[in-house]
mmCIF file of C-alpha atoms in Angstrom:
data_model
loop_
_atom_site.group_PDB
_atom_site.id
_atom_site.type_symbol
_atom_site.label_atom_id
_atom_site.label_comp_id
_atom_site.label_asym_id
_atom_site.label_seq_id
_atom_site.Cartn_x
_atom_site.Cartn_y
_atom_site.Cartn_z
ATOM 1 C CA MET A 1 3.764 -51.741 -17.891
ATOM 2 C CA GLY A 2 0.326 -51.497 -18.210
ATOM 3 C CA GLY A 3 -0.076 -51.116 -22.006
ATOM 4 C CA VAL A 4 -1.148 -47.139 -21.830
ATOM 5 C CA LEU A 5 1.833 -45.743 -21.865
ATOM 6 C CA GLU A 6 0.916 -42.809 -24.270
ATOM 7 C CA VAL A 7 -2.251 -41.952 -22.211
ATOM 8 C CA VAL A 8 -0.051 -41.971 -19.065
ATOM 9 C CA LEU A 9 2.310 -39.262 -20.333
ATOM 10 C CA LYS A 10 -0.187 -37.239 -22.335
ATOM 11 C CA ARG A 11 -1.289 -36.889 -18.423
ATOM 12 C CA LEU A 12 1.870 -36.128 -17.016
ATOM 13 C CA ALA A 13 2.456 -33.519 -19.627
ATOM 14 C CA GLU A 14 -1.388 -31.934 -18.451
ATOM 15 C CA PHE A 15 -0.258 -31.794 -15.083
ATOM 16 C CA MET A 16 3.170 -30.308 -15.480
ATOM 17 C CA GLU A 17 1.777 -27.623 -17.827
ATOM 18 C CA LYS A 18 -0.883 -27.097 -15.190
ATOM 19 C CA ALA A 19 1.490 -27.113 -12.250
ATOM 20 C CA GLN A 20 3.745 -24.613 -13.920
ATOM 21 C CA LYS A 21 0.529 -22.407 -14.745
ATOM 22 C CA ILE A 22 -0.025 -22.274 -10.896
ATOM 23 C CA LYS A 23 3.363 -21.215 -9.643
ATOM 24 C CA GLY A 24 3.391 -18.743 -12.712
ATOM 25 C CA LYS A 25 0.548 -16.935 -11.680
ATOM 26 C CA VAL A 26 1.499 -16.633 -7.979
ATOM 27 C CA VAL A 27 4.925 -15.821 -8.837
ATOM 28 C CA ALA A 28 3.443 -12.419 -10.867
ATOM 29 C CA ALA A 29 1.770 -11.581 -8.321
ATOM 30 C CA MET A 30 3.990 -11.820 -5.888
ATOM 31 C CA PHE A 31 6.295 -9.466 -8.616
ATOM 32 C CA TYR A 32 4.736 -6.029 -7.741
ATOM 33 C CA PRO A 33 5.178 -5.835 -4.461
ATOM 34 C CA ALA A 34 8.169 -7.587 -4.330
ATOM 35 C CA ALA A 35 9.267 -4.067 -6.370
ATOM 36 C CA VAL A 36 7.589 -1.593 -3.933
ATOM 37 C CA ILE A 37 9.366 -3.374 -1.357
ATOM 38 C CA THR A 38 12.760 -2.532 -3.297
ATOM 39 C CA VAL A 39 11.329 0.784 -4.282
ATOM 40 C CA ALA A 40 10.359 1.436 -0.444
ATOM 41 C CA ILE A 41 14.057 0.577 0.957
ATOM 42 C CA GLY A 42 15.969 2.058 -1.604
ATOM 43 C CA ILE A 43 13.777 4.987 -1.422
ATOM 44 C CA MET A 44 14.446 4.637 2.958
ATOM 45 C CA ALA A 45 17.902 4.441 2.166
ATOM 46 C CA ILE A 46 18.848 8.062 0.139
ATOM 47 C CA LEU A 47 16.530 9.663 3.026
ATOM 48 C CA MET A 48 18.444 8.051 5.692
ATOM 49 C CA ILE A 49 21.724 8.472 4.496
ATOM 50 C CA PHE A 50 21.655 11.936 2.431
ATOM 51 C CA VAL A 51 18.916 14.230 3.631
ATOM 52 C CA VAL A 52 18.656 12.824 6.760
ATOM 53 C CA PRO A 53 22.319 14.171 7.852
ATOM 54 C CA LYS A 54 21.210 17.389 6.081
ATOM 55 C CA PHE A 55 18.446 18.093 8.769
ATOM 56 C CA ARG A 56 20.326 17.164 11.743
ATOM 57 C CA GLU A 57 22.699 20.220 11.183
ATOM 58 C CA ILE A 58 20.134 22.707 10.375
ATOM 59 C CA PHE A 59 18.518 20.934 14.239
ATOM 60 C CA ASP A 60 21.350 21.522 15.927
ATOM 61 C CA GLY A 61 22.691 25.243 14.326
ATOM 62 C CA ILE A 62 18.393 25.286 16.188
ATOM 63 C CA GLY A 63 19.903 24.269 19.469
ATOM 64 C CA MET A 64 16.178 23.466 20.264
ATOM 65 C CA PRO A 65 14.347 20.529 21.721
ATOM 66 C CA LEU A 66 13.279 17.497 19.334
ATOM 67 C CA HIS A 67 10.273 15.713 19.104
ATOM 68 C CA PRO A 68 11.304 12.105 20.366
ATOM 69 C CA PHE A 69 9.783 10.928 17.231
ATOM 70 C CA THR A 70 12.065 13.343 14.963
ATOM 71 C CA GLN A 71 15.181 12.335 17.620
ATOM 72 C CA PHE A 72 14.502 8.258 16.720
ATOM 73 C CA VAL A 73 14.796 8.961 13.103
ATOM 74 C CA LEU A 74 17.782 11.389 12.925
ATOM 75 C CA ARG A 75 19.444 8.650 15.455
ATOM 76 C CA THR A 76 17.996 5.616 12.985
ATOM 77 C CA SER A 77 19.644 7.670 10.141
ATOM 78 C CA GLU A 78 23.382 7.831 12.116
ATOM 79 C CA ILE A 79 23.507 4.375 12.838
ATOM 80 C CA ILE A 80 22.622 3.502 9.002
ATOM 81 C CA LYS A 81 25.118 5.975 7.514
ATOM 82 C CA ASP A 82 27.531 5.351 9.821
ATOM 83 C CA HIS A 83 27.718 1.609 10.605
ATOM 84 C CA SER A 84 25.890 0.578 6.966
ATOM 85 C CA LEU A 85 28.505 -2.005 6.742
ATOM 86 C CA ALA A 86 27.143 -3.645 10.056
ATOM 87 C CA THR A 87 23.872 -3.213 9.243
ATOM 88 C CA PHE A 88 23.825 -4.593 6.018
ATOM 89 C CA LEU A 89 25.779 -7.726 7.496
ATOM 90 C CA SER A 90 23.434 -7.716 10.208
ATOM 91 C CA LEU A 91 20.398 -8.559 7.322
ATOM 92 C CA VAL A 92 23.040 -10.808 5.615
ATOM 93 C CA GLY A 93 23.504 -12.626 8.946
ATOM 94 C CA VAL A 94 19.472 -12.785 10.518
ATOM 95 C CA PHE A 95 18.615 -14.011 6.321
ATOM 96 C CA ILE A 96 21.368 -16.692 6.734
ATOM 97 C CA LEU A 97 20.117 -17.341 9.960
ATOM 98 C CA PHE A 98 16.381 -17.878 9.063
ATOM 99 C CA LYS A 99 17.716 -20.160 6.479
ATOM 100 C CA LEU A 100 19.180 -22.260 8.558
ATOM 101 C CA PHE A 101 16.497 -22.011 10.934
ATOM 102 C CA ILE A 102 13.913 -23.233 8.132
ATOM 103 C CA SER A 103 16.349 -26.171 6.971
ATOM 104 C CA THR A 104 15.482 -27.783 9.982
ATOM 105 C CA ARG A 105 12.941 -30.377 10.303
ATOM 106 C CA PHE A 106 11.496 -27.947 13.208
ATOM 107 C CA GLY A 107 11.756 -24.772 11.543
ATOM 108 C CA ARG A 108 10.906 -25.741 7.927
ATOM 109 C CA LYS A 109 7.458 -27.195 9.997
ATOM 110 C CA LEU A 110 6.718 -24.333 11.778
ATOM 111 C CA PHE A 111 7.673 -22.086 8.879
ATOM 112 C CA ASP A 112 5.302 -24.268 6.510
ATOM 113 C CA ARG A 113 2.580 -24.098 9.298
ATOM 114 C CA PHE A 114 3.069 -19.934 9.063
ATOM 115 C CA LYS A 115 2.533 -19.715 5.640
ATOM 116 C CA LEU A 116 -0.391 -22.057 5.765
ATOM 117 C CA LYS A 117 -1.883 -19.528 8.387
ATOM 118 C CA MET A 118 -0.760 -16.400 7.410
ATOM 119 C CA PRO A 119 -3.151 -13.378 6.522
ATOM 120 C CA ILE A 120 -3.748 -12.730 2.651
ATOM 121 C CA LEU A 121 -1.064 -15.619 1.224
ATOM 122 C CA GLY A 122 -1.893 -18.055 3.280
ATOM 123 C CA PRO A 123 -4.958 -18.873 1.786
ATOM 124 C CA VAL A 124 -3.718 -19.146 -1.411
ATOM 125 C CA ILE A 125 -1.026 -21.266 -0.854
ATOM 126 C CA THR A 126 -3.270 -23.770 0.717
ATOM 127 C CA LYS A 127 -5.197 -23.522 -2.616
ATOM 128 C CA VAL A 128 -2.280 -24.361 -4.448
ATOM 129 C CA ALA A 129 -1.618 -27.020 -1.858
ATOM 130 C CA ILE A 130 -4.540 -28.836 -2.026
ATOM 131 C CA SER A 131 -4.730 -28.326 -5.882
ATOM 132 C CA ARG A 132 -1.250 -29.748 -5.797
ATOM 133 C CA PHE A 133 -1.948 -33.060 -3.656
ATOM 134 C CA THR A 134 -5.278 -34.256 -5.527
ATOM 135 C CA ARG A 135 -3.516 -33.353 -9.174
ATOM 136 C CA THR A 136 -0.826 -35.378 -8.297
ATOM 137 C CA PHE A 137 -2.716 -38.283 -6.714
ATOM 138 C CA GLY A 138 -5.175 -38.186 -8.938
ATOM 139 C CA THR A 139 -2.986 -38.891 -11.277
ATOM 140 C CA LEU A 140 -0.646 -41.470 -10.655
ATOM 141 C CA VAL A 141 -3.714 -43.570 -9.391
ATOM 142 C CA SER A 142 -5.527 -42.903 -12.463
ATOM 143 C CA SER A 143 -2.222 -44.383 -14.204
ATOM 144 C CA GLY A 144 -2.688 -47.227 -12.627
ATOM 145 C CA VAL A 145 0.349 -46.948 -9.996
ATOM 146 C CA PRO A 146 -0.787 -48.632 -6.865
ATOM 147 C CA ILE A 147 -2.528 -46.551 -3.806
ATOM 148 C CA LEU A 148 0.412 -46.855 -1.320
ATOM 149 C CA GLN A 149 3.000 -45.985 -3.874
ATOM 150 C CA SER A 150 0.775 -43.064 -5.261
ATOM 151 C CA LEU A 151 0.761 -41.889 -1.222
ATOM 152 C CA THR A 152 4.583 -42.020 -1.091
ATOM 153 C CA ILE A 153 5.096 -40.295 -4.199
ATOM 154 C CA VAL A 154 2.717 -37.462 -3.148
ATOM 155 C CA LYS A 155 3.770 -37.236 -0.023
ATOM 156 C CA GLU A 156 7.741 -36.460 -1.800
ATOM 157 C CA THR A 157 6.385 -34.093 -3.563
ATOM 158 C CA SER A 158 3.875 -31.827 -1.533
ATOM 159 C CA GLY A 159 6.678 -29.207 -1.193
ATOM 160 C CA ASN A 160 4.774 -28.241 2.614
ATOM 161 C CA VAL A 161 5.951 -30.356 5.527
ATOM 162 C CA ILE A 162 1.949 -30.235 7.182
ATOM 163 C CA VAL A 163 0.598 -31.340 3.930
ATOM 164 C CA GLY A 164 3.430 -33.949 3.733
ATOM 165 C CA GLU A 165 2.793 -35.299 7.597
ATOM 166 C CA ALA A 166 -1.288 -35.331 6.265
ATOM 167 C CA VAL A 167 -0.295 -37.509 3.294
ATOM 168 C CA ALA A 168 1.484 -39.791 5.633
ATOM 169 C CA ALA A 169 -0.504 -40.225 7.818
ATOM 170 C CA VAL A 170 -2.947 -41.120 4.921
ATOM 171 C CA HIS A 171 -0.625 -43.445 3.830
ATOM 172 C CA GLU A 172 -0.626 -44.981 7.244
ATOM 173 C CA SER A 173 -4.649 -44.985 7.681
ATOM 174 C CA VAL A 174 -4.863 -46.990 3.987
ATOM 175 C CA LYS A 175 -1.944 -49.126 4.972
ATOM 176 C CA GLU A 176 -3.418 -51.001 8.315
ATOM 177 C CA GLY A 177 -7.397 -51.162 5.686
ATOM 178 C CA GLU A 178 -9.088 -47.899 7.532
ATOM 179 C CA THR A 179 -10.486 -44.749 5.435
ATOM 180 C CA ILE A 180 -8.413 -42.337 3.296
ATOM 181 C CA THR A 181 -10.816 -39.267 4.768
ATOM 182 C CA ALA A 182 -10.217 -39.756 7.992
ATOM 183 C CA PRO A 183 -6.828 -38.329 8.555
ATOM 184 C CA LEU A 184 -7.066 -35.589 5.629
ATOM 185 C CA GLU A 185 -9.924 -34.779 8.270
ATOM 186 C CA ALA A 186 -7.861 -34.953 11.673
ATOM 187 C CA SER A 187 -4.759 -32.671 9.519
ATOM 188 C CA LYS A 188 -6.790 -29.689 9.547
ATOM 189 C CA VAL A 189 -5.773 -28.739 5.872
ATOM 190 C CA PHE A 190 -8.109 -30.310 4.070
ATOM 191 C CA PRO A 191 -11.667 -28.239 4.053
ATOM 192 C CA PRO A 192 -15.218 -30.301 4.631
ATOM 193 C CA MET A 193 -15.591 -29.589 1.073
ATOM 194 C CA VAL A 194 -12.562 -31.820 -0.289
ATOM 195 C CA ILE A 195 -12.710 -34.264 2.491
ATOM 196 C CA SER A 196 -16.483 -35.070 1.942
ATOM 197 C CA MET A 197 -15.706 -35.269 -2.005
ATOM 198 C CA VAL A 198 -13.035 -37.596 -1.406
ATOM 199 C CA ASP A 199 -15.041 -39.579 0.871
ATOM 200 C CA VAL A 200 -17.425 -39.973 -2.092
ATOM 201 C CA GLY A 201 -14.846 -40.726 -4.299
ATOM 202 C CA GLU A 202 -13.937 -43.497 -2.178
ATOM 203 C CA GLN A 203 -16.562 -45.381 -1.460
ATOM 204 C CA THR A 204 -17.947 -45.303 -5.322
ATOM 205 C CA GLY A 205 -14.687 -46.557 -6.824
ATOM 206 C CA ALA A 206 -14.289 -43.199 -8.695
ATOM 207 C CA LEU A 207 -11.569 -41.511 -6.141
ATOM 208 C CA PRO A 208 -9.488 -40.557 -9.538
ATOM 209 C CA GLU A 209 -11.827 -39.000 -11.375
ATOM 210 C CA MET A 210 -13.376 -36.323 -8.242
ATOM 211 C CA LEU A 211 -9.723 -36.116 -7.065
ATOM 212 C CA MET A 212 -9.364 -34.358 -10.836
ATOM 213 C CA LYS A 213 -13.090 -32.545 -10.128
ATOM 214 C CA ILE A 214 -10.925 -31.488 -7.093
ATOM 215 C CA ALA A 215 -8.524 -30.234 -9.171
ATOM 216 C CA ASP A 216 -9.644 -28.934 -11.544
ATOM 217 C CA ASN A 217 -11.644 -26.663 -8.668
ATOM 218 C CA TYR A 218 -9.393 -25.506 -6.824
ATOM 219 C CA ASP A 219 -7.144 -24.390 -10.152
ATOM 220 C CA ASP A 220 -10.426 -22.073 -10.919
ATOM 221 C CA GLU A 221 -9.848 -21.075 -7.269
ATOM 222 C CA VAL A 222 -6.303 -20.109 -6.865
ATOM 223 C CA ASP A 223 -7.057 -18.026 -9.830
ATOM 224 C CA ASN A 224 -9.759 -16.262 -8.228
ATOM 225 C CA ALA A 225 -7.819 -15.848 -5.323
ATOM 226 C CA VAL A 226 -4.504 -14.614 -7.169
ATOM 227 C CA ALA A 227 -6.199 -11.780 -8.624
ATOM 228 C CA ALA A 228 -7.739 -10.829 -5.622
ATOM 229 C CA MET A 229 -4.741 -10.806 -3.929
ATOM 230 C CA THR A 230 -3.099 -8.702 -6.333
ATOM 231 C CA SER A 231 -5.814 -6.358 -6.145
ATOM 232 C CA LEU A 232 -5.683 -5.940 -2.264
ATOM 233 C CA LEU A 233 -1.946 -5.762 -2.578
ATOM 234 C CA GLU A 234 -1.376 -2.858 -4.569
ATOM 235 C CA PRO A 235 -3.133 -0.407 -2.404
ATOM 236 C CA ILE A 236 -1.550 -1.861 0.839
ATOM 237 C CA MET A 237 1.502 -1.504 -0.761
ATOM 238 C CA ILE A 238 0.899 1.673 -2.225
ATOM 239 C CA VAL A 239 0.132 3.223 1.611
ATOM 240 C CA PHE A 240 3.179 1.347 3.337
ATOM 241 C CA LEU A 241 5.188 3.364 0.689
ATOM 242 C CA ALA A 242 3.196 6.273 1.886
ATOM 243 C CA VAL A 243 3.495 5.591 5.535
ATOM 244 C CA ILE A 244 7.321 4.649 5.458
ATOM 245 C CA VAL A 245 7.900 7.818 3.770
ATOM 246 C CA GLY A 246 5.571 10.183 5.182
ATOM 247 C CA SER A 247 6.887 8.854 8.745
ATOM 248 C CA ILE A 248 10.085 10.133 7.979
ATOM 249 C CA VAL A 249 8.879 13.428 6.137
ATOM 250 C CA ILE A 250 6.647 14.429 9.530
ATOM 251 C CA ALA A 251 9.903 14.107 11.902
ATOM 252 C CA LEU A 252 11.990 16.004 9.898
ATOM 253 C CA PHE A 253 9.229 18.682 9.967
ATOM 254 C CA LEU A 254 8.265 18.518 13.529
ATOM 255 C CA PRO A 255 10.782 20.922 14.437
ATOM 256 C CA LEU A 256 10.538 23.248 11.442
ATOM 257 C CA ILE A 257 6.627 23.427 13.098
ATOM 258 C CA GLN A 258 7.618 24.006 15.991
ATOM 259 C CA LEU A 259 9.891 26.229 15.584
ATOM 260 C CA MET A 260 7.267 28.263 13.619
ATOM 261 C CA ASP A 261 4.556 27.936 16.587
ATOM 262 C CA SER A 262 7.582 29.628 19.213
ATOM 263 C CA GLY A 263 8.781 32.323 16.494
ATOM 264 C CA PHE A 264 4.837 32.983 16.290
ATOM 265 C CA GLY A 265 4.350 32.929 20.295
ATOM 266 C CA ASP A 266 7.186 35.431 20.716
ATOM 267 C CA LYS A 267 6.257 38.048 17.677
ATOM 268 C CA ASN A 268 2.505 37.900 19.597
ATOM 269 C CA ALA A 269 4.095 38.287 22.983
#
């Protein structure tokens, strides 16, 4: 309609490339912890189904009282081994219930708020949401789309209910002739720097350029946050795996240590 189709298509292509780049980096950062968790679950299953029951036979033959932690591990192993199908179905049921819960408006809102506040991943998700909001909004406005229509599109493509509600509040504010910044500040999602830059852009008439600068800045911050998160998650996952496997091993060797101590005690006596 504005006779600038080539420019708009180029902006759209750049927007899609940057959005895909951010998504790829976040997915790549999640690959390592997902692989470690999968390995941990596999190791736990092997230990609980095949290794721990062998130790139960040994402990039953000894006939000595077991440490409460050892009893807990043996009981857990018994439940997993004898009720493996029920355990698997229970996990599937919990997953299905969770999916049904977040499919509701209340559940989705609660989960999206948790994603923004959760440790380690929360800041990254927040930065991605801000980058997506500013780049989409800036691309639409700079391409000649009316601001109210742009806000409606941004709301539908925000990918987060909390961010979407903030954009809806901005839409109502602009519709009433008010500013963009007040609803953004009230949402508690956008940091002061973003709000100040949007305010400056709105007052100077350079809102699209300011939004794109914010998006470029947050793209860089997402890169740094993903790199920091990856470097932090690796040792955390290794420690997590070591604690899980180590706890099972300690539980199995506690009775043997007690037996050795009692044997040495009897010998000394």
